[in-house]
Amino acid sequence: MSYLAGTYEVVVIGGGHAGIEAALATARLGHRTLMITTNLDSVGNMPCNPSIGGTAKGQLVREIDALGGEMGRAADVCGIQFRMLNRGKGPAVHSPRAQADRAAYKQYMKEVLEHCENLSIRQGEAAEILTQEGKVSGVLCVGGAIYETRALVVCTGTFLNSRIFIGEQNIFSGPDGLAAATHLTESMEKLGLRPRRFKTGTPARVDARSIDFSALEVQRGDEPPRPFSFDFQGQLYNDSLCYLTYTNSHTHEIIRKSLDRSPLYGGEIQGVGPRYCPSIEDKIVRFSTKERHQVFIEPCGKNSGEMYLQGLSTSLPEDVQLAFLRTVPGLEKVEIMRPGYAIEYDCLDPTQLTSGLGVRGVPGLYAAGQICGTSGYEEAAGQGLIAGVNAARFLEGREEVVLARSDGYIGTLIDDIVTKGTNEPYRMMTSRSEYRLLLRQDNADARLMPLGHVIGLVSQQRLDKMQRDYDQAAEEIRRLQKTAVSGPALARVLEERGSAPVGQGILLSDLLRRPEISYDCLAPLDSGRPPLSEKVREQVEIQTKYQGYIQRELRQVEEHKKLEEKRLPEDLNYLSMSTLRLEARQKLDALRPRSLGQASRISGVSPSDIAALMILLGQRGK
């Protein structure tokens, strides 16, 4: 028996990382919002690695923060170890990462949601998306509750018809033993959405008391630790250590002999798994000549006895898991607290979405996170923020916010999945961006805070503070370009740094462009040096050292922008365009790109098709 339980402007289905950002965005933009989640105790859960950030993912978190999202602040408050990855490489790939206290993170996010104005949260399972005249009108929950709404954001993660595999055992279940969501897929199919079946997995959690830490390599956090949020004012702590060990030939032998008991190789698992985060049995098979694989042993919380074994994701039976774990140095007496498992789940073909994550053909319906075929907390949160913003703008009758590839990693991620689709869980990597020197983690505030302010999620005070920092950096760069140094002090600094001597004076800016010279090295030579924050000093150094490369990427952005600005009318009849190849006509008709630039990135659309399309558009304009 169904009944009307309430009326909201926006309903968000799911309380994971995508759902959190979507719900907070719509509520903070002034719209009465309801979040429905299957278990209120699992809001913000980290069913896989209890960490935030990492290579490329750290850039996503800083972009979320710059746009006004919550993930970066939560990671700073709940982090127990902070590191900047890839410090030995250039700034384009520097990526912040924090090991998080899993329980504290969930508690923090639940408290933020509960205290957010305009936001209500309810425990329940969404069963059906309701529509009237083709538009979203509400959602029906198991138990009969109907919530009326004009905008709906679906963020179901890995819960749709999810099934857990541990060896011969497989059960309908969500991650961490939570209940699966078994109704919504059918409802979405009725709306014309195409489901897919993906798979991911997680390693065992083990008892810290059963680990011989003396046999492990210690992985310490950075000192001083650096926050994700550009406005973080508190104190960060490296309260915990991580550790490194390796598998060996004995480990691999046990796994090989047990492959006949693996659901992955026995055919029980039908879903496609992540290419860049394979299970240990998959690694053993695919990289058969590799003698060992890394295993990072990481705490699940400051006060937790559970340790996470990154690199050992598996769906093998529990007895096999225990056997191969005890061959790894430091784990000879290990005790499993939670076995590793694979999880298979329904998701959607993301090419059915617009560049603002709206479902084409169903006004008011949006999707974000792993339901869109992606993997990772950070990828989900970035999508959730954009989907929430656009759900709010839909209600306001405003155009979607669309991030270009040159705007940020979030823009690259969304453009990749809606334009090219994905045949496996999509993971963000620095190599996916053609503009990674522009899209650094350190300048996400300069790139995206102005947009966050326009959207309404970044205050004027926060924007002004950011602008002052970059104005100071620009002023200091101009001073360095006009200030020359010479003499014995210069010779000493060059000798100490192993840098080639100069015959006469040299501009400080030219000196700073040398790889072995940092901005702080210039202090003994520079009496006119102003007092600057660490943030400003970093910008001065990066912008000076990489000026030529940055200018080159900016020129590429301008060239590509010409195609991005050529918008394609929504009513184009691609199938009637006989000068285009058949494959191009079919792909363009199915994906409905918003611009010539997006059309040019569709697989199966050639440069000659784009040229022909430009001619046709010109004729149409005349």
Coordinates of C-alpha atoms in Angstrom, one line a residue:
M1 CA 0.0 0.0 0.0
S2 CA 1.7 3.2 -1.1
Y3 CA 1.2 6.6 0.6
L4 CA 2.5 10.2 0.1
A5 CA 5.4 10.6 2.6
G6 CA 6.6 14.0 1.6
T7 CA 7.3 16.6 -1.1
Y8 CA 10.9 17.8 -1.9
E9 CA 12.5 19.8 -4.6
V10 CA 15.3 17.2 -5.0
V11 CA 15.7 13.6 -3.9
V12 CA 19.1 11.9 -3.8
I13 CA 19.2 8.1 -3.8
G14 CA 22.3 6.9 -2.0
G15 CA 24.4 8.0 0.9
G16 CA 27.9 7.2 -0.4
H17 CA 30.5 9.7 -1.6
A18 CA 28.5 10.8 -4.7
G19 CA 25.2 11.0 -2.8
I20 CA 26.7 13.1 0.0
E21 CA 28.1 15.8 -2.4
A22 CA 25.0 15.8 -4.5
A23 CA 22.7 16.3 -1.5
L24 CA 24.9 18.9 0.2
A25 CA 25.1 20.9 -3.1
T26 CA 21.4 21.1 -3.7
A27 CA 20.6 21.9 -0.1
R28 CA 23.3 24.5 0.2
L29 CA 21.9 26.1 -3.0
G30 CA 18.6 26.6 -1.2
H31 CA 16.6 23.6 -2.4
R32 CA 14.6 21.4 -0.1
T33 CA 16.4 18.1 -0.4
L34 CA 15.9 14.5 0.7
M35 CA 18.6 11.8 0.8
I36 CA 17.4 8.2 0.9
T37 CA 19.9 5.6 1.8
T38 CA 19.5 1.9 2.7
N39 CA 21.4 2.3 6.0
L40 CA 22.0 5.6 7.9
D41 CA 25.0 4.0 9.7
S42 CA 26.8 3.5 6.4
V43 CA 26.7 7.1 5.2
G44 CA 30.1 8.0 3.9
N45 CA 31.3 4.4 4.3
M46 CA 34.7 3.3 2.9
P47 CA 34.1 -0.3 1.9
C48 CA 37.4 -0.5 0.2
N49 CA 40.7 1.3 1.1
P50 CA 40.2 3.8 4.0
S51 CA 42.0 6.6 2.2
I52 CA 41.3 9.7 0.2
G53 CA 43.3 11.0 -2.7
G54 CA 46.2 9.4 -4.5
T55 CA 47.6 9.8 -8.0
A56 CA 45.1 11.9 -10.0
K57 CA 42.5 11.3 -7.3
G58 CA 44.1 13.9 -5.1
Q59 CA 43.6 16.4 -7.9
L60 CA 39.9 15.5 -7.9
V61 CA 39.6 16.1 -4.2
R62 CA 41.2 19.5 -4.4
E63 CA 38.9 20.4 -7.3
I64 CA 35.9 19.3 -5.3
D65 CA 37.1 21.6 -2.5
A66 CA 37.6 24.5 -4.8
L67 CA 34.1 24.1 -6.1
G68 CA 32.6 24.1 -2.6
G69 CA 32.3 20.4 -1.9
E70 CA 32.9 18.6 1.4
M71 CA 35.3 15.7 0.7
G72 CA 38.6 17.6 1.2
R73 CA 37.5 19.1 4.6
A74 CA 36.4 15.6 5.8
A75 CA 39.7 14.1 4.8
D76 CA 41.6 16.8 6.6
V77 CA 39.6 16.4 9.8
C78 CA 39.7 12.5 9.7
G79 CA 43.1 11.9 8.2
I80 CA 45.6 9.9 10.3
Q81 CA 48.5 10.1 7.8
F82 CA 49.2 12.6 5.0
R83 CA 51.5 12.2 2.0
M84 CA 52.2 14.0 -1.3
L85 CA 52.8 11.3 -3.9
N86 CA 55.2 11.6 -6.8
R87 CA 57.3 14.3 -5.1
G88 CA 60.3 13.1 -7.1
K89 CA 58.6 14.0 -10.3
G90 CA 57.3 17.3 -11.8
P91 CA 54.4 19.3 -10.2
A92 CA 51.9 18.0 -12.9
V93 CA 51.7 14.7 -11.1
H94 CA 52.1 15.7 -7.5
S95 CA 49.1 14.1 -5.8
P96 CA 48.0 14.5 -2.1
R97 CA 46.8 11.4 -0.3
A98 CA 45.5 10.8 3.2
Q99 CA 45.0 7.6 5.2
A100 CA 41.6 8.2 6.9
D101 CA 40.0 7.0 10.0
R102 CA 37.1 5.0 8.5
A103 CA 34.8 5.3 11.5
A104 CA 35.6 9.0 12.0
Y105 CA 35.0 9.8 8.4
K106 CA 31.5 8.3 8.5
Q107 CA 30.7 10.1 11.7
Y108 CA 31.9 13.4 10.3
M109 CA 29.8 13.1 7.1
K110 CA 26.7 12.0 8.9
E111 CA 27.0 15.0 11.3
V112 CA 27.5 17.4 8.4
L113 CA 24.4 16.0 6.6
E114 CA 22.3 16.1 9.8
H115 CA 23.1 19.8 10.4
C116 CA 22.8 21.0 6.8
E117 CA 19.9 23.4 6.3
N118 CA 17.3 22.3 3.7
L119 CA 18.4 18.7 4.0
S120 CA 16.6 15.6 5.4
I121 CA 17.9 12.1 5.4
R122 CA 15.8 8.9 5.5
Q123 CA 16.6 5.2 5.8
G124 CA 14.9 3.2 3.1
E125 CA 15.4 1.5 -0.3
A126 CA 14.2 3.3 -3.5
A127 CA 12.2 0.9 -5.6
E128 CA 10.9 2.9 -8.6
I129 CA 11.5 6.3 -10.3
L130 CA 8.1 7.9 -10.9
T131 CA 7.5 10.1 -13.9
Q132 CA 4.6 12.2 -15.3
E133 CA 4.6 13.2 -19.0
G134 CA 8.1 11.9 -19.3
K135 CA 9.5 14.1 -16.5
V136 CA 10.6 13.0 -13.0
S137 CA 7.8 13.3 -10.5
G138 CA 8.9 11.3 -7.5
V139 CA 10.3 8.1 -6.1
L140 CA 8.6 5.1 -4.6
C141 CA 10.3 3.2 -1.8
V142 CA 10.1 -0.4 -0.6
G143 CA 7.4 -0.2 2.0
G144 CA 5.2 2.1 0.0
A145 CA 6.5 5.6 0.8
I146 CA 6.2 8.0 -2.1
Y147 CA 8.3 11.2 -2.1
E148 CA 7.3 13.8 -4.7
T149 CA 10.1 15.7 -6.4
R150 CA 10.9 17.4 -9.7
A151 CA 14.6 16.4 -9.6
L152 CA 16.2 13.1 -8.8
V153 CA 19.9 12.2 -8.5
V154 CA 20.7 8.5 -8.5
C155 CA 23.9 7.6 -6.6
T156 CA 23.5 3.9 -5.8
G157 CA 27.2 2.9 -5.9
T158 CA 27.8 -0.8 -6.0
F159 CA 24.4 -1.8 -4.4
L160 CA 22.2 -2.5 -7.4
N161 CA 21.5 -6.2 -7.6
S162 CA 24.9 -6.7 -5.9
R163 CA 26.4 -10.1 -5.3
I164 CA 29.4 -11.0 -3.1
F165 CA 31.8 -13.7 -4.1
I166 CA 34.2 -15.5 -1.7
G167 CA 35.4 -18.7 -3.4
E168 CA 32.5 -21.1 -3.8
Q169 CA 30.2 -18.9 -1.7
N170 CA 28.2 -16.2 -3.3
I171 CA 25.3 -14.2 -1.8
F172 CA 23.1 -11.2 -2.7
S173 CA 24.7 -8.5 -0.6
G174 CA 26.1 -5.0 -0.8
P175 CA 29.6 -4.2 0.3
D176 CA 30.5 -4.8 4.0
G177 CA 27.6 -7.1 4.4
L178 CA 25.0 -4.4 3.9
A179 CA 21.8 -5.2 2.1
A180 CA 21.7 -5.1 -1.7
A181 CA 19.2 -2.8 -3.6
T182 CA 17.2 -5.2 -5.7
H183 CA 14.4 -3.1 -7.2
L184 CA 15.7 0.0 -9.0
T185 CA 17.4 -1.5 -12.0
E186 CA 14.1 -2.7 -13.4
S187 CA 12.6 0.8 -13.0
M188 CA 15.5 2.4 -14.8
E189 CA 15.2 -0.1 -17.7
K190 CA 11.6 0.9 -18.1
L191 CA 12.8 4.4 -18.6
G192 CA 15.0 3.2 -21.5
L193 CA 18.3 3.1 -19.6
R194 CA 20.7 0.3 -20.5
P195 CA 22.1 -1.6 -17.5
R196 CA 25.6 -3.2 -17.4
R197 CA 27.3 -5.5 -15.1
F198 CA 30.6 -4.5 -13.5
K199 CA 32.8 -6.0 -10.7
T200 CA 35.2 -4.8 -8.2
G201 CA 36.8 -6.2 -5.1
T202 CA 38.6 -5.7 -1.8
P203 CA 41.3 -7.5 0.2
A204 CA 41.1 -9.1 3.6
R205 CA 41.3 -7.0 6.7
V206 CA 43.6 -8.5 9.3
D207 CA 44.3 -8.2 13.0
A208 CA 47.2 -5.8 13.8
R209 CA 48.1 -7.9 16.8
S210 CA 49.0 -10.8 14.5
I211 CA 51.4 -8.8 12.3
D212 CA 55.2 -8.8 12.8
F213 CA 55.8 -5.2 12.1
S214 CA 59.6 -5.6 12.5
A215 CA 59.7 -7.4 9.2
L216 CA 58.0 -4.6 7.3
E217 CA 59.2 -1.4 5.6
V218 CA 57.8 1.7 7.4
Q219 CA 55.9 4.2 5.3
R220 CA 55.8 7.5 7.1
G221 CA 53.7 10.6 6.4
D222 CA 55.1 13.9 5.2
E223 CA 56.3 16.5 7.7
P224 CA 54.7 19.0 7.8
P225 CA 51.5 17.3 6.5
R226 CA 49.6 19.3 3.9
P227 CA 45.8 19.6 3.8
F228 CA 43.3 19.0 1.0
S229 CA 41.1 21.9 1.7
F230 CA 42.5 25.3 0.6
D231 CA 40.9 26.9 3.7
F232 CA 41.8 24.3 6.4
Q233 CA 42.8 26.1 9.5
G234 CA 43.2 23.3 12.0
Q235 CA 46.1 21.0 12.9
L236 CA 46.9 18.0 10.8
Y237 CA 48.5 14.9 12.4
N238 CA 50.4 11.9 11.2
D239 CA 49.1 9.7 13.9
S240 CA 49.6 6.4 12.1
L241 CA 52.2 4.5 10.2
C242 CA 51.7 2.5 7.0
Y243 CA 53.9 -0.4 6.0
L244 CA 55.2 -2.2 2.9
T245 CA 55.9 -5.8 2.2
Y246 CA 55.9 -8.1 -0.9
T247 CA 54.5 -11.4 -2.1
N248 CA 56.9 -14.1 -3.3
S249 CA 57.0 -17.3 -5.3
H250 CA 55.4 -19.3 -2.5
T251 CA 52.5 -16.9 -2.4
H252 CA 52.1 -17.1 -6.2
E253 CA 52.3 -20.9 -6.2
I254 CA 49.4 -21.2 -3.7
I255 CA 47.2 -18.9 -5.7
R256 CA 48.0 -20.7 -9.0
K257 CA 47.0 -24.0 -7.5
S258 CA 43.8 -22.6 -6.2
L259 CA 42.6 -20.9 -9.4
D260 CA 40.0 -23.7 -10.0
R261 CA 38.3 -22.4 -6.8
S262 CA 38.3 -18.8 -7.9
P263 CA 34.9 -17.5 -9.1
L264 CA 36.8 -15.1 -11.3
Y265 CA 38.3 -17.9 -13.3
G266 CA 35.5 -20.4 -12.8
G267 CA 33.0 -18.3 -14.7
E268 CA 30.7 -17.4 -11.8
I269 CA 31.6 -13.7 -12.0
Q270 CA 30.2 -12.2 -15.2
G271 CA 30.9 -8.5 -14.5
V272 CA 33.9 -6.7 -15.9
G273 CA 36.5 -5.8 -13.3
P274 CA 38.9 -2.8 -13.1
R275 CA 41.9 -2.9 -15.4
Y276 CA 44.1 -0.8 -13.1
C277 CA 43.2 -2.4 -9.8
P278 CA 43.1 -6.1 -10.5
S279 CA 42.8 -8.9 -7.9
I280 CA 45.9 -10.7 -6.8
E281 CA 44.9 -13.8 -8.7
D282 CA 44.5 -11.7 -11.8
K283 CA 47.9 -10.2 -11.3
I284 CA 49.5 -13.6 -10.8
V285 CA 48.1 -14.8 -14.2
R286 CA 48.6 -11.6 -16.2
F287 CA 52.1 -10.9 -14.9
S288 CA 53.3 -14.5 -14.6
T289 CA 57.0 -13.5 -14.9
K290 CA 56.9 -11.0 -12.1
E291 CA 58.6 -12.4 -9.0
R292 CA 56.8 -10.3 -6.4
H293 CA 54.0 -7.7 -5.9
Q294 CA 53.8 -4.9 -3.5
V295 CA 51.5 -5.1 -0.4
F296 CA 50.8 -1.9 1.5
I297 CA 49.6 -2.5 5.0
E298 CA 47.4 0.4 6.1
P299 CA 45.4 1.1 9.3
C300 CA 41.6 1.4 9.1
G301 CA 41.5 3.9 11.9
K302 CA 43.5 5.6 14.7
N303 CA 41.9 3.3 17.3
S304 CA 41.1 0.4 15.1
G305 CA 42.9 -3.0 15.2
E306 CA 42.0 -3.7 11.5
M307 CA 44.7 -3.4 8.9
Y308 CA 43.9 -3.1 5.2
L309 CA 46.1 -5.1 2.7
Q310 CA 46.3 -2.9 -0.4
G311 CA 47.4 -4.9 -3.4
L312 CA 45.8 -8.2 -2.3
S313 CA 42.2 -7.8 -3.5
T314 CA 40.8 -11.3 -4.0
S315 CA 37.7 -13.5 -4.3
L316 CA 39.5 -16.7 -3.4
P317 CA 38.0 -18.9 -0.6
E318 CA 38.8 -18.0 3.0
D319 CA 41.2 -20.9 3.6
V320 CA 43.2 -20.0 0.5
Q321 CA 43.3 -16.4 1.5
L322 CA 44.7 -17.3 4.9
A323 CA 47.2 -19.7 3.3
F324 CA 48.7 -17.3 0.8
L325 CA 48.7 -14.4 3.3
R326 CA 50.9 -16.4 5.7
T327 CA 53.6 -16.7 3.1
V328 CA 54.1 -12.9 3.0
P329 CA 56.9 -11.5 5.2
G330 CA 55.4 -10.0 8.4
L331 CA 52.2 -11.9 7.9
E332 CA 53.4 -15.4 8.9
K333 CA 50.9 -15.6 11.8
V334 CA 48.3 -13.3 10.5
E335 CA 44.7 -13.6 11.5
I336 CA 41.9 -12.5 9.1
M337 CA 39.2 -10.3 10.6
R338 CA 37.2 -9.8 7.4
P339 CA 37.9 -11.9 4.3
G340 CA 38.5 -10.3 0.9
Y341 CA 35.7 -10.5 -1.6
A342 CA 34.6 -9.6 -5.1
I343 CA 31.3 -7.7 -5.7
E344 CA 29.3 -7.7 -8.9
Y345 CA 26.7 -5.0 -9.4
D346 CA 24.5 -3.2 -12.0
C347 CA 25.5 0.1 -13.4
L348 CA 24.4 2.2 -16.5
D349 CA 26.0 2.9 -19.8
P350 CA 27.2 6.5 -19.2
T351 CA 26.9 7.5 -22.9
Q352 CA 23.2 8.0 -22.1
L353 CA 24.1 11.0 -20.0
T354 CA 24.6 14.7 -20.9
S355 CA 27.9 16.4 -20.1
G356 CA 26.1 17.7 -17.0
L357 CA 25.2 14.1 -15.9
G358 CA 21.5 14.5 -16.8
V359 CA 19.8 11.4 -18.3
R360 CA 18.9 12.3 -21.9
G361 CA 15.2 12.0 -22.5
V362 CA 14.1 12.1 -18.8
P363 CA 14.1 15.8 -17.6
G364 CA 15.0 16.1 -14.0
L365 CA 16.9 12.8 -13.7
Y366 CA 20.6 12.7 -12.9
A367 CA 23.2 10.0 -12.1
A368 CA 26.6 10.1 -10.4
G369 CA 29.2 7.8 -9.1
Q370 CA 29.7 4.1 -9.7
I371 CA 26.3 3.8 -11.3
C372 CA 27.9 5.7 -14.2
G373 CA 30.6 3.0 -14.6
T374 CA 33.4 4.7 -12.6
S375 CA 35.4 3.4 -9.6
G376 CA 36.7 5.3 -6.6
Y377 CA 35.4 7.5 -3.8
E378 CA 37.0 10.6 -5.4
E379 CA 35.5 10.0 -8.9
A380 CA 32.1 9.5 -7.3
A381 CA 32.3 12.6 -5.2
G382 CA 33.3 14.8 -8.1
Q383 CA 30.4 13.5 -10.2
G384 CA 28.0 13.9 -7.3
L385 CA 28.9 17.5 -6.9
I386 CA 28.3 18.3 -10.6
A387 CA 25.0 16.3 -10.7
G388 CA 23.7 18.0 -7.6
V389 CA 24.6 21.5 -8.9
N390 CA 22.8 20.7 -12.2
A391 CA 19.8 19.2 -10.5
A392 CA 19.5 22.6 -8.7
R393 CA 19.9 24.5 -11.9
F394 CA 17.3 22.4 -13.6
L395 CA 14.8 23.5 -11.0
E396 CA 15.9 27.1 -11.5
G397 CA 15.5 26.8 -15.3
R398 CA 19.2 27.5 -15.9
E399 CA 21.7 25.9 -18.2
E400 CA 23.8 23.0 -17.0
V401 CA 27.2 23.6 -15.6
V402 CA 29.7 21.7 -17.8
L403 CA 33.4 21.5 -17.0
A404 CA 35.6 21.4 -20.0
R405 CA 38.6 19.0 -20.2
S406 CA 40.8 22.1 -19.7
D407 CA 39.0 23.1 -16.6
G408 CA 39.8 20.2 -14.4
Y409 CA 40.1 16.4 -13.9
I410 CA 36.4 16.3 -13.1
G411 CA 35.7 17.7 -16.6
T412 CA 38.0 15.1 -18.1
L413 CA 36.4 12.3 -16.2
I414 CA 32.8 13.2 -17.2
D415 CA 33.8 13.9 -20.8
D416 CA 35.5 10.6 -21.1
I417 CA 32.6 8.5 -19.8
V418 CA 29.7 10.3 -21.5
T419 CA 31.6 10.7 -24.8
K420 CA 33.6 7.4 -25.1
G421 CA 31.7 5.3 -22.6
T422 CA 33.6 2.6 -20.6
N423 CA 33.8 -1.1 -20.9
E424 CA 35.3 -1.5 -17.4
P425 CA 35.2 0.5 -14.1
Y426 CA 36.7 3.8 -15.0
R427 CA 39.6 5.1 -12.9
M428 CA 41.0 8.6 -13.1
M429 CA 44.7 8.8 -13.9
T430 CA 47.0 11.8 -14.7
S431 CA 47.7 10.2 -18.1
R432 CA 44.0 10.6 -19.1
S433 CA 44.4 14.4 -19.2
E434 CA 46.1 16.2 -22.1
Y435 CA 46.4 19.3 -19.9
R436 CA 47.9 17.9 -16.7
L437 CA 50.5 20.7 -16.3
L438 CA 47.7 23.1 -16.2
L439 CA 45.5 20.9 -14.0
R440 CA 47.8 20.6 -11.0
Q441 CA 46.6 20.0 -7.5
D442 CA 48.2 23.2 -6.3
N443 CA 46.2 25.5 -8.6
A444 CA 42.8 23.9 -8.4
D445 CA 41.6 27.0 -6.4
A446 CA 42.6 29.4 -9.1
R447 CA 41.0 27.2 -11.8
L448 CA 37.7 26.5 -10.1
M449 CA 36.9 28.8 -7.2
P450 CA 35.5 31.5 -9.5
L451 CA 33.1 29.0 -10.9
G452 CA 32.2 27.7 -7.4
H453 CA 31.4 31.3 -6.5
V454 CA 29.2 31.8 -9.6
I455 CA 27.4 28.5 -8.8
G456 CA 26.8 29.7 -5.2
L457 CA 28.9 27.3 -3.2
V458 CA 32.0 29.5 -2.6
S459 CA 31.7 32.7 -0.6
Q460 CA 33.0 36.1 -1.7
Q461 CA 35.4 36.1 1.2
R462 CA 36.9 32.8 0.2
L463 CA 37.3 33.9 -3.4
D464 CA 38.9 37.2 -2.4
K465 CA 41.5 35.4 -0.2
M466 CA 42.4 33.1 -3.1
Q467 CA 42.8 36.0 -5.5
R468 CA 45.1 37.9 -3.1
D469 CA 47.4 34.9 -3.0
Y470 CA 47.7 34.7 -6.8
D471 CA 48.1 38.5 -7.0
Q472 CA 51.0 38.3 -4.6
A473 CA 52.6 35.5 -6.7
A474 CA 52.2 37.5 -9.9
E475 CA 53.8 40.6 -8.3
E476 CA 56.7 38.6 -7.0
I477 CA 57.3 36.9 -10.4
R478 CA 57.4 40.4 -12.0
R479 CA 60.0 41.5 -9.4
L480 CA 62.2 38.4 -10.1
Q481 CA 62.1 39.2 -13.8
K482 CA 63.6 42.6 -13.1
T483 CA 66.1 41.8 -10.4
A484 CA 69.7 40.8 -11.3
V485 CA 72.3 39.3 -8.9
S486 CA 76.0 38.8 -9.1
G487 CA 79.2 38.4 -7.0
P488 CA 80.7 35.9 -4.6
A489 CA 77.4 35.1 -2.8
L490 CA 75.9 34.0 -6.2
A491 CA 79.0 31.9 -6.9
R492 CA 78.7 30.1 -3.5
V493 CA 75.0 29.3 -4.0
L494 CA 75.7 27.9 -7.5
E495 CA 78.5 25.8 -6.3
E496 CA 76.5 24.5 -3.3
R497 CA 73.7 23.5 -5.6
G498 CA 75.9 22.0 -8.3
S499 CA 74.8 24.6 -10.8
A500 CA 76.8 26.0 -13.7
P501 CA 78.6 29.3 -12.9
V502 CA 77.7 32.5 -14.7
G503 CA 80.2 35.0 -16.1
Q504 CA 78.3 38.1 -15.0
G505 CA 75.0 38.9 -13.4
I506 CA 71.9 36.9 -13.9
L507 CA 68.2 37.7 -13.4
L508 CA 66.6 35.9 -10.4
S509 CA 63.9 34.6 -12.7
D510 CA 66.5 33.0 -15.0
L511 CA 68.3 31.5 -12.0
L512 CA 65.0 30.0 -10.7
R513 CA 64.4 28.3 -14.0
R514 CA 67.4 26.0 -13.3
P515 CA 66.1 22.6 -12.1
E516 CA 68.5 22.5 -9.2
I517 CA 67.6 26.0 -7.9
S518 CA 64.5 26.5 -5.7
Y519 CA 62.9 29.7 -4.7
D520 CA 64.1 29.3 -1.1
C521 CA 67.7 29.0 -2.5
L522 CA 67.5 32.6 -3.7
A523 CA 67.0 34.0 -0.1
P524 CA 70.8 34.7 0.6
L525 CA 71.0 36.6 -2.7
D526 CA 67.8 38.6 -2.5
S527 CA 67.7 41.5 0.0
G528 CA 64.4 42.8 -1.5
R529 CA 62.6 39.5 -0.9
P530 CA 59.1 40.1 0.6
P531 CA 57.6 37.8 3.3
L532 CA 55.3 35.3 1.5
S533 CA 53.2 32.3 2.5
E534 CA 54.3 28.8 1.5
K535 CA 51.3 28.7 -0.9
V536 CA 52.5 31.9 -2.7
R537 CA 56.2 30.8 -2.8
E538 CA 55.1 27.5 -4.4
Q539 CA 53.2 29.3 -7.1
V540 CA 56.1 31.6 -7.8
E541 CA 58.4 28.7 -8.3
I542 CA 56.1 26.5 -10.4
Q543 CA 55.0 29.4 -12.6
T544 CA 58.5 30.5 -13.2
K545 CA 60.1 27.1 -13.8
Y546 CA 57.4 25.8 -16.1
Q547 CA 56.4 29.1 -17.8
G548 CA 57.2 27.9 -21.3
Y549 CA 55.4 24.6 -21.0
I550 CA 52.4 26.2 -19.4
Q551 CA 52.2 28.8 -22.2
R552 CA 52.3 25.9 -24.7
E553 CA 49.4 24.1 -23.1
L554 CA 47.4 27.3 -22.9
R555 CA 47.8 27.7 -26.6
Q556 CA 46.6 24.2 -27.1
V557 CA 43.6 25.0 -24.9
E558 CA 42.8 28.0 -27.0
E559 CA 43.0 26.0 -30.2
H560 CA 40.7 23.3 -28.9
K561 CA 38.3 25.9 -27.5
K562 CA 37.3 26.9 -31.0
L563 CA 35.8 23.5 -31.5
E564 CA 34.3 23.4 -28.0
E565 CA 32.5 26.7 -28.6
K566 CA 30.9 25.5 -31.8
R567 CA 27.7 24.2 -30.2
L568 CA 25.6 21.6 -32.0
P569 CA 21.8 22.1 -32.1
E570 CA 19.9 19.5 -30.2
D571 CA 17.5 18.9 -33.1
L572 CA 20.2 17.9 -35.7
N573 CA 19.1 14.9 -37.8
Y574 CA 22.5 13.1 -38.1
L575 CA 21.0 10.0 -39.7
S576 CA 20.0 12.1 -42.8
M577 CA 23.5 13.5 -43.3
S578 CA 24.6 11.4 -46.2
T579 CA 28.1 13.1 -46.5
L580 CA 29.0 11.5 -43.1
R581 CA 30.0 7.9 -42.9
L582 CA 27.3 5.5 -41.6
E583 CA 29.2 4.7 -38.3
A584 CA 29.6 8.5 -37.6
R585 CA 25.9 9.1 -38.3
Q586 CA 24.9 6.3 -35.9
K587 CA 27.4 7.3 -33.2
L588 CA 26.4 11.0 -33.4
D589 CA 22.7 10.2 -33.3
A590 CA 23.1 8.0 -30.3
L591 CA 25.4 10.2 -28.2
R592 CA 24.1 13.7 -29.2
P593 CA 27.3 15.6 -28.5
R594 CA 26.9 19.2 -27.3
S595 CA 29.8 20.6 -29.4
L596 CA 32.0 19.9 -32.3
G597 CA 34.9 19.3 -29.8
Q598 CA 33.0 16.6 -28.0
A599 CA 31.9 15.1 -31.4
S600 CA 35.5 14.9 -32.4
R601 CA 36.3 12.7 -29.4
I602 CA 33.7 10.1 -30.1
S603 CA 35.1 6.8 -31.1
G604 CA 34.2 6.1 -34.8
V605 CA 33.9 9.8 -35.8
S606 CA 36.9 10.7 -38.0
P607 CA 38.4 14.1 -38.7
S608 CA 36.8 14.0 -42.2
D609 CA 33.4 13.5 -40.6
I610 CA 34.0 16.6 -38.4
A611 CA 35.0 18.6 -41.5
A612 CA 31.9 17.5 -43.3
L613 CA 29.8 18.3 -40.3
M614 CA 31.2 21.8 -40.2
I615 CA 30.2 22.3 -43.8
L616 CA 26.7 21.1 -43.1
L617 CA 26.4 23.4 -40.1
G618 CA 27.5 26.3 -42.3
Q619 CA 24.9 25.5 -44.9
R620 CA 22.3 25.1 -42.2
G621 CA 23.2 28.5 -40.7
K622 CA 22.9 30.2 -44.1

